[in-house]
Amino acid sequence: MPCGRFGQALVRRAARSLLHSDCFGITRSRASSWAVAPGYSCDCVARRLCQNGGRGHIMATAGREATGPAPARADAALAPTRRFATRDLPEHRRDELIREFYGRIGIGVDIAPIDVPLDLDISTLILPQVMMIAATTTPLRWDRRPDLTADGNDDICITWAAGGYAFRQRGRSDVEIAPGAACIIPVDRPWSAATLDGSWKTNIQIERRLLLERVPGLEDVAPDCIERRSPEAALLFDYQWCIARRPITEAMAPRIAEHIADLVALALGASPDARQAAREGGVRAARLLALQRHIAANLHRPMLCARSAAQALGISERYVRSLLADEETTFSDYVSDRRLDAIRSRLLQPSQAVLPIADIAAEFGFFEPSTFYRRFKGRFGVSPSEFRRG
């Protein structure tokens, strides 16, 4: 659900309340997980709450599972990620902290459980003018009351949940959002939403100004205006799902935010100019990521080729080749490099030590040992046997 904006004075009062209660356990080591330094103070917690221009959560920085084919370099600065999990809160204060500090103060909504106690695990990737949220929750109801809209947040939120949503917005008919379908929420208006299955939930929250010129009639989009089975909806969902669950470098963040804006605009109904720009921006980025994921999932298939990939993805073989040409590689070279990377990873696993190297190579399509050994040494500088020996 959306994140709120809040004034410095309000945030400092919230931070002071946190630090002068036992809600996080008043020890330096405990409080430091919520502050930017081992020492803690009202200012430290306030800075956490005000991360990214007042769009932050009361969250700890979290490690992220790397998904997708191009993990960030180990020495690269990563875009900020914040995490909020129920299990990190004192059990006797969880309900209060979630509903008051995280809900009303942090994201500007009332949060209420449905039938079972509150349980949340939420990770937020912060990009320029865009936030991407991956979460699991128990059945919940969110209520953006009129008084809570005074925080000034006018972002647009696109959210998906395993169980869909029962959505209500003032001035519109109630809407049932199907499981896995998108719900569009203008955050500057009162609304309420409920889901009975939050086993997975994912959000994009994007500043309105990124979409105003891209989407004619943005103010009038319906909560269920994204057609669930449309190509635009599939591109948006698949791209954001992968990006929200992988490490993103600070250098990549602005471009990814633009790609997200392109794809959101297409799904909502982009202007002709925005649609054309998106084809060269967000659409190509999403298609490339889908192609890379398809290749990664099919490295063991001997018949993996540009034609089979194109058929699986519903695009032309020429388009497949052009996507990889933009990355200064060819389909065959890219597949070969990914297969060599996979074999290298297998050789590092103690459980694979008894398997002949040639057998591992054959699993990934290298049936001629001499060709495999030559390519492995060309990529990694040592032979497979030398690499395995360490």
Coordinates of C-alpha atoms in Angstrom, one line a residue:
M1 CA 0.0 0.0 0.0
P2 CA 1.1 3.6 -0.5
C3 CA 3.7 5.5 1.5
G4 CA 2.9 8.9 3.0
R5 CA 4.6 12.2 3.2
F6 CA 4.9 13.9 6.6
G7 CA 6.2 17.1 8.2
Q8 CA 9.4 17.3 10.1
A9 CA 7.7 18.2 13.4
L10 CA 5.4 15.2 13.2
V11 CA 8.2 12.8 12.4
R12 CA 10.4 14.1 15.2
R13 CA 7.5 13.6 17.6
A14 CA 7.0 10.0 16.3
A15 CA 10.7 9.4 16.6
R16 CA 10.8 10.7 20.1
S17 CA 8.0 8.5 21.1
L18 CA 9.8 5.5 19.7
L19 CA 13.0 6.3 21.6
H20 CA 11.3 7.1 24.9
S21 CA 9.3 3.9 25.0
D22 CA 10.4 0.3 25.1
C23 CA 9.0 -0.5 21.7
F24 CA 12.4 -1.3 20.2
G25 CA 14.1 -2.2 23.4
I26 CA 16.2 0.8 24.5
T27 CA 19.6 -0.6 23.9
R28 CA 22.2 0.9 21.6
S29 CA 22.6 -2.3 19.5
R30 CA 18.8 -2.6 19.1
A31 CA 18.1 1.0 18.2
S32 CA 21.0 1.2 15.8
S33 CA 19.3 -1.1 13.3
W34 CA 16.8 1.7 12.8
A35 CA 19.3 4.6 12.8
V36 CA 22.0 5.5 10.4
A37 CA 24.8 5.2 12.9
P38 CA 25.5 3.1 16.1
G39 CA 24.5 6.0 18.3
Y40 CA 20.8 6.8 18.3
S41 CA 18.7 9.9 18.8
C42 CA 15.5 11.5 17.8
D43 CA 17.3 13.0 14.8
C44 CA 18.6 9.6 13.7
V45 CA 15.1 8.0 13.7
A46 CA 13.6 11.1 12.1
R47 CA 16.1 10.9 9.3
R48 CA 15.1 7.3 8.7
L49 CA 11.4 8.3 8.6
C50 CA 12.2 11.1 6.2
Q51 CA 14.4 9.1 3.8
N52 CA 13.9 10.2 0.2
G53 CA 12.1 13.4 0.8
G54 CA 9.6 12.2 3.3
R55 CA 8.7 9.0 1.4
G56 CA 10.5 6.6 3.6
H57 CA 9.2 3.9 5.9
I58 CA 10.3 3.0 9.5
M59 CA 12.4 0.2 8.0
A60 CA 15.9 -1.3 8.4
T61 CA 18.2 -1.7 5.4
A62 CA 17.7 -5.2 4.1
G63 CA 19.8 -7.6 2.0
R64 CA 18.0 -8.6 -1.2
E65 CA 17.9 -11.8 -3.1
A66 CA 19.6 -11.4 -6.5
T67 CA 17.3 -12.4 -9.3
G68 CA 17.8 -11.8 -13.0
P69 CA 20.9 -12.3 -15.1
A70 CA 23.0 -9.3 -14.3
P71 CA 23.7 -9.0 -10.6
A72 CA 25.3 -5.8 -9.3
R73 CA 29.0 -5.7 -8.8
A74 CA 30.1 -6.4 -5.3
D75 CA 31.8 -3.0 -5.0
A76 CA 29.0 -1.0 -6.6
A77 CA 26.9 1.4 -4.4
L78 CA 23.3 0.1 -4.2
A79 CA 20.1 2.0 -4.4
P80 CA 18.6 2.2 -0.9
T81 CA 16.3 -0.6 0.3
R82 CA 14.2 -0.5 3.4
R83 CA 12.6 -3.4 5.3
F84 CA 9.9 -3.6 7.8
A85 CA 9.0 -6.9 9.4
T86 CA 6.6 -7.8 12.2
R87 CA 9.1 -10.3 13.6
D88 CA 11.6 -7.5 14.4
L89 CA 9.1 -5.8 16.8
P90 CA 8.5 -6.6 20.4
E91 CA 5.6 -9.0 20.4
H92 CA 3.5 -7.1 23.0
R93 CA 3.7 -3.9 21.0
R94 CA 3.4 -5.2 17.4
D95 CA -0.2 -4.2 16.8
E96 CA 0.3 -0.7 18.2
L97 CA 3.5 -0.1 16.3
I98 CA 2.3 -1.4 13.0
R99 CA -1.0 0.5 13.1
E100 CA 0.1 3.8 14.7
F101 CA 3.7 4.4 13.6
Y102 CA 4.0 2.3 10.4
G103 CA 0.4 2.8 9.3
R104 CA -0.9 6.2 10.2
I105 CA 2.4 8.1 10.5
G106 CA 4.6 6.1 8.2
I107 CA 2.4 5.4 5.1
G108 CA -0.7 7.5 5.9
V109 CA -3.3 4.7 6.1
D110 CA -5.2 2.9 8.8
I111 CA -4.2 -0.8 8.8
A112 CA -6.6 -3.3 10.4
P113 CA -6.3 -7.1 10.5
I114 CA -9.0 -9.4 9.1
D115 CA -9.6 -12.4 11.4
V116 CA -5.9 -13.1 12.3
P117 CA -3.2 -11.0 14.0
L118 CA -1.2 -8.6 11.9
D119 CA 1.9 -10.0 10.3
L120 CA 3.9 -8.1 7.7
D121 CA 7.3 -8.5 5.9
I122 CA 7.8 -5.5 3.5
S123 CA 10.8 -4.5 1.5
T124 CA 11.0 -1.2 -0.4
L125 CA 13.4 -0.3 -3.2
I126 CA 13.7 3.5 -3.4
L127 CA 14.4 4.9 -6.9
P128 CA 14.2 8.5 -8.1
Q129 CA 10.5 9.5 -8.0
V130 CA 9.5 5.8 -7.8
M131 CA 9.3 3.2 -5.0
M132 CA 8.9 -0.5 -5.6
I133 CA 7.5 -2.7 -2.8
A134 CA 7.6 -6.5 -2.3
A135 CA 5.6 -7.9 0.6
T136 CA 3.9 -10.7 2.3
T137 CA 1.0 -10.0 4.7
T138 CA -1.8 -11.6 6.6
P139 CA -5.3 -10.6 5.5
L140 CA -5.6 -6.9 5.9
R141 CA -7.7 -3.8 5.3
W142 CA -6.2 -0.4 4.4
D143 CA -8.1 2.8 4.9
R144 CA -6.9 6.1 3.6
R145 CA -9.2 8.4 5.6
P146 CA -9.9 12.0 4.5
D147 CA -7.8 13.4 7.4
L148 CA -4.8 11.3 6.4
T149 CA -4.8 12.8 2.9
A150 CA -3.6 16.0 4.6
D151 CA 0.0 14.7 4.3
G152 CA 0.0 16.1 0.7
N153 CA 1.0 12.8 -1.0
D154 CA -0.4 12.8 -4.5
D155 CA 1.4 9.8 -5.9
I156 CA -0.1 7.1 -8.1
C157 CA 0.1 3.5 -6.7
I158 CA -0.3 0.4 -8.8
T159 CA -0.6 -2.7 -6.5
W160 CA -1.1 -6.4 -7.1
A161 CA -2.0 -9.1 -4.5
A162 CA -2.4 -12.9 -4.6
G163 CA -5.9 -12.5 -3.4
G164 CA -6.8 -9.4 -5.3
Y165 CA -8.6 -6.5 -3.6
A166 CA -12.0 -5.3 -2.6
F167 CA -11.5 -1.6 -3.4
R168 CA -13.7 1.4 -2.5
Q169 CA -13.0 5.0 -3.6
R170 CA -15.2 8.0 -2.8
G171 CA -17.2 9.0 -5.9
R172 CA -16.8 5.6 -7.7
S173 CA -18.6 2.3 -7.5
D174 CA -17.0 -0.4 -5.4
V175 CA -14.6 -2.6 -7.4
E176 CA -13.5 -6.3 -7.0
I177 CA -9.9 -6.6 -8.3
A178 CA -9.2 -10.2 -9.4
P179 CA -6.3 -12.1 -7.9
G180 CA -3.1 -11.1 -9.5
A181 CA -4.7 -8.1 -11.3
A182 CA -3.6 -4.5 -10.9
C183 CA -5.4 -2.0 -8.7
I184 CA -4.7 1.7 -9.5
I185 CA -4.9 4.0 -6.5
P186 CA -4.6 7.8 -6.6
V187 CA -3.1 8.4 -3.2
D188 CA -4.4 12.0 -2.8
R189 CA -8.0 10.8 -2.4
P190 CA -9.7 8.8 0.3
W191 CA -10.0 5.0 -0.4
S192 CA -10.1 1.7 1.3
A193 CA -8.9 -1.7 0.2
A194 CA -8.9 -5.2 1.6
T195 CA -7.3 -8.5 0.6
L196 CA -7.8 -11.9 2.1
D197 CA -4.6 -13.4 0.6
G198 CA -1.4 -11.4 1.0
S199 CA 0.9 -14.4 0.5
W200 CA 2.5 -12.2 -2.1
K201 CA 1.9 -8.5 -2.8
T202 CA 3.8 -6.0 -4.9
N203 CA 3.5 -2.3 -5.5
I204 CA 4.8 0.5 -7.6
Q205 CA 4.4 4.0 -6.2
I206 CA 5.3 6.7 -8.7
E207 CA 5.2 10.5 -8.4
R208 CA 2.2 11.9 -10.3
R209 CA 4.3 14.4 -12.3
L210 CA 6.2 11.5 -14.1
L211 CA 2.9 10.4 -15.6
L212 CA 1.0 13.7 -16.2
E213 CA 2.4 14.3 -19.7
R214 CA 2.6 10.6 -20.5
V215 CA -1.0 9.7 -19.7
P216 CA -3.9 11.8 -21.0
G217 CA -6.8 11.7 -18.6
L218 CA -4.7 10.5 -15.7
E219 CA -7.1 12.0 -13.2
D220 CA -9.9 9.8 -14.4
V221 CA -8.3 6.4 -14.6
A222 CA -10.4 3.7 -13.1
P223 CA -9.0 1.4 -10.3
D224 CA -9.3 -1.6 -12.6
C225 CA -8.3 0.1 -15.9
I226 CA -5.3 -2.2 -16.6
E227 CA -6.5 -5.1 -18.6
R228 CA -5.1 -8.1 -16.8
R229 CA -4.2 -10.2 -19.9
S230 CA -2.9 -7.3 -22.1
P231 CA 0.7 -7.4 -23.3
E232 CA 1.3 -4.0 -21.5
A233 CA 0.1 -5.4 -18.2
A234 CA 2.3 -8.4 -18.5
L235 CA 5.4 -6.4 -19.4
L236 CA 4.8 -4.0 -16.4
F237 CA 4.2 -6.8 -13.9
D238 CA 7.1 -9.0 -15.0
Y239 CA 9.6 -6.2 -15.1
Q240 CA 8.6 -4.7 -11.7
W241 CA 8.5 -8.1 -10.1
C242 CA 12.1 -8.9 -11.1
I243 CA 13.5 -5.4 -10.4
A244 CA 11.9 -5.2 -6.9
R245 CA 13.6 -8.4 -5.9
R246 CA 17.2 -7.8 -7.1
P247 CA 20.1 -5.5 -6.1
I248 CA 20.0 -2.3 -8.1
T249 CA 23.0 0.0 -8.2
E250 CA 22.6 3.8 -7.7
A251 CA 23.9 4.2 -11.3
M252 CA 21.1 2.1 -12.7
A253 CA 18.3 3.6 -10.5
P254 CA 17.4 6.7 -12.7
R255 CA 17.2 4.7 -15.9
I256 CA 15.1 2.0 -14.2
A257 CA 12.7 4.6 -12.8
E258 CA 12.2 6.0 -16.3
H259 CA 11.6 2.5 -17.6
I260 CA 9.0 1.9 -14.9
A261 CA 7.3 5.3 -15.8
D262 CA 7.2 4.2 -19.5
L263 CA 5.6 0.8 -18.7
V264 CA 3.1 2.3 -16.2
A265 CA 2.1 4.9 -18.9
L266 CA 1.6 2.2 -21.5
A267 CA -0.5 0.1 -19.1
L268 CA -2.7 3.1 -18.2
G269 CA -3.0 4.5 -21.7
A270 CA -0.1 6.5 -23.0
S271 CA -0.2 9.4 -25.4
P272 CA 1.2 8.6 -28.9
D273 CA 4.5 10.4 -28.2
A274 CA 4.8 8.6 -24.9
R275 CA 4.0 5.3 -26.5
Q276 CA 6.7 5.8 -29.1
A277 CA 9.3 6.8 -26.5
A278 CA 8.4 3.8 -24.3
R279 CA 9.1 1.4 -27.2
E280 CA 12.7 2.6 -27.2
G281 CA 12.9 2.8 -23.4
G282 CA 10.9 0.8 -21.0
V283 CA 9.6 -1.8 -23.5
R284 CA 13.0 -2.7 -24.8
A285 CA 14.3 -2.9 -21.2
A286 CA 11.4 -5.2 -20.2
R287 CA 11.8 -7.4 -23.3
L288 CA 15.5 -7.7 -22.7
L289 CA 15.0 -8.7 -19.1
A290 CA 12.4 -11.2 -20.1
L291 CA 14.8 -12.6 -22.7
Q292 CA 17.6 -12.9 -20.2
R293 CA 15.3 -14.7 -17.7
H294 CA 14.1 -17.1 -20.4
I295 CA 17.7 -17.9 -21.4
A296 CA 18.7 -18.4 -17.7
A297 CA 15.8 -20.9 -17.2
N298 CA 16.6 -22.9 -20.3
L299 CA 20.4 -23.1 -20.3
H300 CA 20.2 -26.9 -20.0
R301 CA 18.2 -27.2 -23.2
P302 CA 20.3 -28.2 -26.2
M303 CA 17.8 -26.6 -28.7
L304 CA 17.9 -23.2 -27.0
C305 CA 18.2 -20.7 -29.9
A306 CA 17.1 -17.3 -31.0
R307 CA 14.1 -18.7 -32.8
S308 CA 12.8 -20.8 -29.8
A309 CA 13.3 -17.8 -27.5
A310 CA 11.4 -15.5 -29.9
Q311 CA 8.5 -18.0 -30.1
A312 CA 8.4 -18.4 -26.3
L313 CA 8.3 -14.6 -25.8
G314 CA 6.0 -13.7 -28.6
I315 CA 8.4 -11.5 -30.4
S316 CA 10.4 -11.8 -33.7
E317 CA 13.8 -13.5 -34.0
R318 CA 15.2 -10.3 -35.4
Y319 CA 14.0 -8.4 -32.3
V320 CA 15.7 -11.0 -30.1
R321 CA 19.0 -10.4 -31.9
S322 CA 18.6 -6.6 -31.8
L323 CA 18.1 -6.7 -28.0
L324 CA 21.3 -8.5 -27.5
A325 CA 23.1 -6.4 -30.1
D326 CA 22.3 -3.4 -27.9
E327 CA 24.3 -5.2 -25.2
E328 CA 27.2 -5.6 -27.6
T329 CA 26.8 -9.4 -27.8
T330 CA 25.2 -12.1 -30.0
F331 CA 22.6 -14.7 -28.9
S332 CA 25.1 -17.6 -29.2
D333 CA 27.8 -15.7 -27.3
Y334 CA 25.4 -14.6 -24.6
V335 CA 24.1 -18.1 -24.1
S336 CA 27.6 -19.6 -24.1
D337 CA 28.8 -17.1 -21.4
R338 CA 25.7 -17.8 -19.2
R339 CA 26.3 -21.5 -19.5
L340 CA 30.0 -21.1 -18.6
D341 CA 28.9 -19.0 -15.6
A342 CA 26.5 -21.8 -14.5
I343 CA 29.2 -24.5 -14.9
R344 CA 31.6 -22.4 -12.9
S345 CA 29.0 -22.1 -10.1
R346 CA 28.5 -25.8 -10.1
L347 CA 32.2 -26.4 -9.8
L348 CA 32.3 -24.3 -6.7
Q349 CA 29.7 -26.6 -5.0
P350 CA 31.2 -29.3 -2.7
S351 CA 28.3 -31.6 -3.6
Q352 CA 29.4 -31.6 -7.2
A353 CA 33.0 -32.6 -6.5
V354 CA 32.5 -36.2 -7.4
L355 CA 31.0 -35.5 -10.8
P356 CA 33.3 -35.5 -13.8
I357 CA 33.7 -32.0 -15.3
A358 CA 32.7 -33.3 -18.7
D359 CA 29.4 -34.5 -17.4
I360 CA 28.6 -31.1 -15.9
A361 CA 29.5 -29.4 -19.1
A362 CA 27.3 -31.8 -21.1
E363 CA 24.3 -30.9 -19.0
F364 CA 24.7 -27.4 -20.4
G365 CA 25.1 -28.3 -24.0
F366 CA 28.9 -28.6 -24.2
F367 CA 29.2 -32.1 -25.6
E368 CA 32.7 -31.6 -27.1
P369 CA 35.2 -31.5 -24.2
S370 CA 37.9 -29.7 -26.2
T371 CA 35.6 -26.9 -27.2
F372 CA 34.3 -26.5 -23.6
Y373 CA 37.8 -26.4 -22.1
R374 CA 39.0 -23.8 -24.6
R375 CA 36.0 -21.6 -24.0
F376 CA 36.1 -22.0 -20.2
K377 CA 39.8 -21.0 -20.1
G378 CA 39.1 -18.1 -22.5
R379 CA 36.5 -16.7 -20.2
F380 CA 38.0 -17.3 -16.7
G381 CA 41.7 -17.5 -17.4
V382 CA 42.2 -21.0 -16.0
S383 CA 41.1 -24.5 -17.1
P384 CA 38.1 -26.1 -15.4
S385 CA 40.3 -28.6 -13.6
E386 CA 42.5 -25.8 -12.3
F387 CA 39.5 -23.8 -11.2
R388 CA 38.0 -26.8 -9.3
R389 CA 41.3 -27.4 -7.5
G390 CA 41.3 -23.8 -6.4

